[in-house]
Amino acid sequence: APGPAIVASDGEKNSQLGPFDITVTSTAATGSATLSWQPPTENADGSPLTNLAGYVIRYGTRSDALTLEVPISNPGITSSMIESLTPAKWYFTVSAYTSTGVESMPSVVGSKTVT
Protein backbone atom coordinates (compact mmCIF):
# COMPACT_ATOMS: atom_id res chain seq x y z
CA ALA A 1 0.00 0.00 0.00
CA PRO A 2 1.27 3.50 -0.76
CA GLY A 3 2.71 5.54 2.08
CA PRO A 4 1.49 8.92 3.35
CA ALA A 5 1.39 11.96 1.12
CA ILE A 6 3.40 15.20 1.36
CA VAL A 7 1.39 18.30 2.17
CA ALA A 8 2.88 21.73 1.45
CA SER A 9 1.38 25.02 2.56
CA ASP A 10 2.36 28.65 2.05
CA GLY A 11 -0.03 29.73 4.81
CA GLU A 12 -2.91 30.29 2.42
CA LYS A 13 -2.93 27.47 -0.12
CA ASN A 14 -2.20 23.79 0.46
CA SER A 15 -0.57 21.47 -2.04
CA GLN A 16 -0.29 17.74 -1.45
CA LEU A 17 2.16 15.31 -3.05
CA GLY A 18 1.05 11.83 -3.93
CA PRO A 19 2.11 8.86 -1.77
CA PHE A 20 5.27 6.82 -2.27
CA ASP A 21 6.81 3.64 -0.86
CA ILE A 22 10.20 2.46 0.40
CA THR A 23 11.73 -0.95 -0.27
CA VAL A 24 14.45 -2.48 1.91
CA THR A 25 16.50 -5.20 0.27
CA SER A 26 19.26 -7.46 1.51
CA THR A 27 22.78 -6.93 0.31
CA ALA A 28 25.69 -9.35 0.21
CA ALA A 29 27.52 -7.46 2.95
CA THR A 30 26.44 -8.18 6.51
CA GLY A 31 25.70 -5.00 8.39
CA SER A 32 24.20 -3.04 5.52
CA ALA A 33 20.80 -2.48 3.94
CA THR A 34 19.92 -0.97 0.59
CA LEU A 35 16.81 1.20 0.49
CA SER A 36 15.09 2.26 -2.71
CA TRP A 37 11.96 4.22 -3.53
CA GLN A 38 10.03 5.81 -6.35
CA PRO A 39 9.96 9.60 -6.05
CA PRO A 40 6.60 11.34 -5.95
CA THR A 41 5.88 13.05 -9.28
CA GLU A 42 2.60 14.83 -8.68
CA ASN A 43 0.52 16.53 -6.07
CA ALA A 44 -2.58 14.81 -4.71
CA ASP A 45 -4.73 17.04 -6.93
CA GLY A 46 -2.92 15.65 -10.00
CA SER A 47 -0.84 18.75 -10.74
CA PRO A 48 2.86 18.20 -11.49
CA LEU A 49 5.28 18.27 -8.56
CA THR A 50 7.89 20.88 -9.47
CA ASN A 51 9.82 21.57 -6.27
CA LEU A 52 10.94 18.18 -4.90
CA ALA A 53 14.33 18.83 -3.27
CA GLY A 54 15.37 15.56 -1.61
CA TYR A 55 14.76 12.90 1.00
CA VAL A 56 15.55 12.04 4.60
CA ILE A 57 16.11 8.40 5.58
CA ARG A 58 15.48 7.71 9.25
CA TYR A 59 16.41 4.45 10.91
CA GLY A 60 16.98 2.70 14.22
CA THR A 61 16.48 -0.55 16.09
CA ARG A 62 13.00 0.41 17.32
CA SER A 63 10.23 1.16 14.84
CA ASP A 64 8.93 3.91 17.13
CA ALA A 65 12.35 5.54 17.67
CA LEU A 66 14.09 6.11 14.34
CA THR A 67 16.73 8.48 15.69
CA LEU A 68 19.47 8.08 13.06
CA GLU A 69 19.10 9.92 9.78
CA VAL A 70 20.71 10.34 6.39
CA PRO A 71 19.78 13.45 4.39
CA ILE A 72 19.81 13.17 0.59
CA SER A 73 19.74 16.62 -0.96
CA ASN A 74 19.28 15.40 -4.53
CA PRO A 75 15.77 14.49 -5.72
CA GLY A 76 17.27 12.36 -8.52
CA ILE A 77 18.73 9.83 -6.05
CA THR A 78 16.24 7.01 -5.40
CA SER A 79 18.31 4.51 -3.43
CA SER A 80 20.84 4.50 -0.63
CA MET A 81 22.91 1.91 1.21
CA ILE A 82 23.05 2.19 4.99
CA GLU A 83 26.25 0.59 6.29
CA SER A 84 27.85 -0.29 9.65
CA LEU A 85 24.65 -1.78 11.06
CA THR A 86 25.21 -3.87 14.19
CA PRO A 87 23.42 -7.24 14.60
CA ALA A 88 19.77 -6.35 15.32
CA LYS A 89 16.46 -5.84 13.56
CA TRP A 90 16.68 -2.42 11.93
CA TYR A 91 13.71 -0.27 10.84
CA PHE A 92 13.73 2.35 8.08
CA THR A 93 11.53 5.11 6.67
CA VAL A 94 12.04 7.73 3.99
CA SER A 95 10.43 11.16 3.77
CA ALA A 96 10.52 13.55 0.83
CA TYR A 97 10.87 17.30 1.15
CA THR A 98 10.31 20.28 -1.10
CA SER A 99 12.53 23.26 -1.87
CA THR A 100 10.46 25.27 0.60
CA GLY A 101 11.40 22.84 3.39
CA VAL A 102 8.03 21.11 3.71
CA GLU A 103 8.58 17.45 4.62
CA SER A 104 6.23 14.56 4.02
CA MET A 105 5.06 12.12 6.60
CA PRO A 106 7.41 9.11 6.62
CA SER A 107 6.87 6.15 4.34
CA VAL A 108 5.60 2.86 5.67
CA VAL A 109 8.32 1.34 7.87
CA GLY A 110 10.58 -1.24 6.23
CA SER A 111 12.87 -3.55 8.18
CA LYS A 112 15.90 -5.82 7.89
CA THR A 113 17.49 -8.16 10.41
CA VAL A 114 21.27 -7.98 10.51
CA THR A 115 22.95 -11.11 11.90
PDB file of C-alpha atoms in Angstrom, residues 23-112:
ATOM      1  CA  THR A  23      11.728  -0.952  -0.272  1.00  0.00           C
ATOM      2  CA  VAL A  24      14.450  -2.484   1.911  1.00  0.00           C
ATOM      3  CA  THR A  25      16.503  -5.203   0.268  1.00  0.00           C
ATOM      4  CA  SER A  26      19.263  -7.457   1.514  1.00  0.00           C
ATOM      5  CA  THR A  27      22.784  -6.927   0.311  1.00  0.00           C
ATOM      6  CA  ALA A  28      25.685  -9.346   0.211  1.00  0.00           C
ATOM      7  CA  ALA A  29      27.516  -7.464   2.949  1.00  0.00           C
ATOM      8  CA  THR A  30      26.435  -8.181   6.505  1.00  0.00           C
ATOM      9  CA  GLY A  31      25.698  -5.005   8.388  1.00  0.00           C
ATOM     10  CA  SER A  32      24.200  -3.040   5.519  1.00  0.00           C
ATOM     11  CA  ALA A  33      20.802  -2.481   3.944  1.00  0.00           C
ATOM     12  CA  THR A  34      19.918  -0.973   0.595  1.00  0.00           C
ATOM     13  CA  LEU A  35      16.812   1.200   0.485  1.00  0.00           C
ATOM     14  CA  SER A  36      15.085   2.256  -2.709  1.00  0.00           C
ATOM     15  CA  TRP A  37      11.965   4.220  -3.527  1.00  0.00           C
ATOM     16  CA  GLN A  38      10.029   5.807  -6.352  1.00  0.00           C
ATOM     17  CA  PRO A  39       9.964   9.595  -6.050  1.00  0.00           C
ATOM     18  CA  PRO A  40       6.600  11.339  -5.952  1.00  0.00           C
ATOM     19  CA  THR A  41       5.877  13.049  -9.282  1.00  0.00           C
ATOM     20  CA  GLU A  42       2.604  14.829  -8.681  1.00  0.00           C
ATOM     21  CA  ASN A  43       0.522  16.531  -6.073  1.00  0.00           C
ATOM     22  CA  ALA A  44      -2.582  14.810  -4.714  1.00  0.00           C
ATOM     23  CA  ASP A  45      -4.727  17.039  -6.930  1.00  0.00           C
ATOM     24  CA  GLY A  46      -2.916  15.651  -9.997  1.00  0.00           C
ATOM     25  CA  SER A  47      -0.843  18.752 -10.739  1.00  0.00           C
ATOM     26  CA  PRO A  48       2.860  18.198 -11.487  1.00  0.00           C
ATOM     27  CA  LEU A  49       5.283  18.270  -8.558  1.00  0.00           C
ATOM     28  CA  THR A  50       7.886  20.885  -9.474  1.00  0.00           C
ATOM     29  CA  ASN A  51       9.825  21.565  -6.267  1.00  0.00           C
ATOM     30  CA  LEU A  52      10.938  18.178  -4.903  1.00  0.00           C
ATOM     31  CA  ALA A  53      14.327  18.830  -3.272  1.00  0.00           C
ATOM     32  CA  GLY A  54      15.375  15.562  -1.613  1.00  0.00           C
ATOM     33  CA  TYR A  55      14.756  12.899   1.000  1.00  0.00           C
ATOM     34  CA  VAL A  56      15.551  12.037   4.605  1.00  0.00           C
ATOM     35  CA  ILE A  57      16.114   8.403   5.579  1.00  0.00           C
ATOM     36  CA  ARG A  58      15.475   7.714   9.250  1.00  0.00           C
ATOM     37  CA  TYR A  59      16.406   4.445  10.909  1.00  0.00           C
ATOM     38  CA  GLY A  60      16.979   2.703  14.217  1.00  0.00           C
ATOM     39  CA  THR A  61      16.483  -0.552  16.093  1.00  0.00           C
ATOM     40  CA  ARG A  62      13.003   0.408  17.319  1.00  0.00           C
ATOM     41  CA  SER A  63      10.234   1.158  14.838  1.00  0.00           C
ATOM     42  CA  ASP A  64       8.932   3.905  17.132  1.00  0.00           C
ATOM     43  CA  ALA A  65      12.348   5.544  17.672  1.00  0.00           C
ATOM     44  CA  LEU A  66      14.093   6.108  14.344  1.00  0.00           C
ATOM     45  CA  THR A  67      16.732   8.483  15.688  1.00  0.00           C
ATOM     46  CA  LEU A  68      19.468   8.079  13.058  1.00  0.00           C
ATOM     47  CA  GLU A  69      19.104   9.921   9.783  1.00  0.00           C
ATOM     48  CA  VAL A  70      20.713  10.338   6.391  1.00  0.00           C
ATOM     49  CA  PRO A  71      19.778  13.452   4.391  1.00  0.00           C
ATOM     50  CA  ILE A  72      19.811  13.171   0.594  1.00  0.00           C
ATOM     51  CA  SER A  73      19.744  16.625  -0.961  1.00  0.00           C
ATOM     52  CA  ASN A  74      19.285  15.405  -4.527  1.00  0.00           C
ATOM     53  CA  PRO A  75      15.767  14.487  -5.717  1.00  0.00           C
ATOM     54  CA  GLY A  76      17.271  12.361  -8.516  1.00  0.00           C
ATOM     55  CA  ILE A  77      18.725   9.831  -6.055  1.00  0.00           C
ATOM     56  CA  THR A  78      16.241   7.013  -5.400  1.00  0.00           C
ATOM     57  CA  SER A  79      18.311   4.510  -3.430  1.00  0.00           C
ATOM     58  CA  SER A  80      20.838   4.499  -0.625  1.00  0.00           C
ATOM     59  CA  MET A  81      22.912   1.910   1.214  1.00  0.00           C
ATOM     60  CA  ILE A  82      23.055   2.190   4.991  1.00  0.00           C
ATOM     61  CA  GLU A  83      26.247   0.586   6.290  1.00  0.00           C
ATOM     62  CA  SER A  84      27.845  -0.290   9.655  1.00  0.00           C
ATOM     63  CA  LEU A  85      24.654  -1.779  11.065  1.00  0.00           C
ATOM     64  CA  THR A  86      25.212  -3.873  14.189  1.00  0.00           C
ATOM     65  CA  PRO A  87      23.420  -7.236  14.599  1.00  0.00           C
ATOM     66  CA  ALA A  88      19.773  -6.352  15.321  1.00  0.00           C
ATOM     67  CA  LYS A  89      16.457  -5.839  13.564  1.00  0.00           C
ATOM     68  CA  TRP A  90      16.676  -2.415  11.925  1.00  0.00           C
ATOM     69  CA  TYR A  91      13.710  -0.270  10.844  1.00  0.00           C
ATOM     70  CA  PHE A  92      13.733   2.349   8.084  1.00  0.00           C
ATOM     71  CA  THR A  93      11.531   5.107   6.666  1.00  0.00           C
ATOM     72  CA  VAL A  94      12.039   7.726   3.991  1.00  0.00           C
ATOM     73  CA  SER A  95      10.430  11.161   3.775  1.00  0.00           C
ATOM     74  CA  ALA A  96      10.523  13.548   0.833  1.00  0.00           C
ATOM     75  CA  TYR A  97      10.872  17.302   1.150  1.00  0.00           C
ATOM     76  CA  THR A  98      10.312  20.284  -1.100  1.00  0.00           C
ATOM     77  CA  SER A  99      12.534  23.259  -1.872  1.00  0.00           C
ATOM     78  CA  THR A 100      10.456  25.273   0.598  1.00  0.00           C
ATOM     79  CA  GLY A 101      11.400  22.840   3.390  1.00  0.00           C
ATOM     80  CA  VAL A 102       8.034  21.114   3.708  1.00  0.00           C
ATOM     81  CA  GLU A 103       8.583  17.447   4.619  1.00  0.00           C
ATOM     82  CA  SER A 104       6.227  14.562   4.021  1.00  0.00           C
ATOM     83  CA  MET A 105       5.057  12.118   6.599  1.00  0.00           C
ATOM     84  CA  PRO A 106       7.412   9.112   6.621  1.00  0.00           C
ATOM     85  CA  SER A 107       6.867   6.147   4.336  1.00  0.00           C
ATOM     86  CA  VAL A 108       5.599   2.862   5.670  1.00  0.00           C
ATOM     87  CA  VAL A 109       8.321   1.343   7.870  1.00  0.00           C
ATOM     88  CA  GLY A 110      10.576  -1.242   6.229  1.00  0.00           C
ATOM     89  CA  SER A 111      12.869  -3.555   8.184  1.00  0.00           C
ATOM     90  CA  LYS A 112      15.895  -5.818   7.887  1.00  0.00           C
TER      91      LYS A 112
END
